[in-house]
Amino acid sequence: MSVTSLTSLDEFERAVALERPVVVCFCATWANLCRTIVPVFEKLSELPEFARTVGFYSVDVDEAYEVVQKAGVGPVPAFIAFRGGSRLAEVVAPAPEALREFIAAAGDS
């Protein structure tokens, strides 16, 4: 599975309401940490162990401000796991291995 971009509040609400866990990446194109971790997130989305169990989504914080407000996002990059409309967990500016562990935990929830 690849990463699906969310550009509206409606798209975001539909994605996080799914019964399978989803991880949403909140980033900005100008943020150095985002430019570093987004390619890792994209590669993780392609791994069979995650593609079967976790939905991968991204939000550009400069283009979807309503979504950022609704999700309560502060610093970026932020990764938030949801399932069935409930927020499960969040990690901010993770190292690549920490992001992998975060996604694995979301998939196990």
Tab-separated table of C-alpha atoms in Angstrom, residues 8-15 67:
chain	number	residue	atom	x	y	z
A	8	SER	CA	-9.951	17.912	3.462
A	9	LEU	CA	-11.589	17.423	6.824
A	10	ASP	CA	-14.107	15.042	5.249
A	11	GLU	CA	-11.337	12.814	3.852
A	12	PHE	CA	-9.573	12.837	7.213
A	13	GLU	CA	-12.700	11.911	9.168
A	14	ARG	CA	-13.456	9.019	6.796
A	15	ALA	CA	-9.879	7.718	7.033
A	67	VAL	CA	-7.474	18.839	9.615
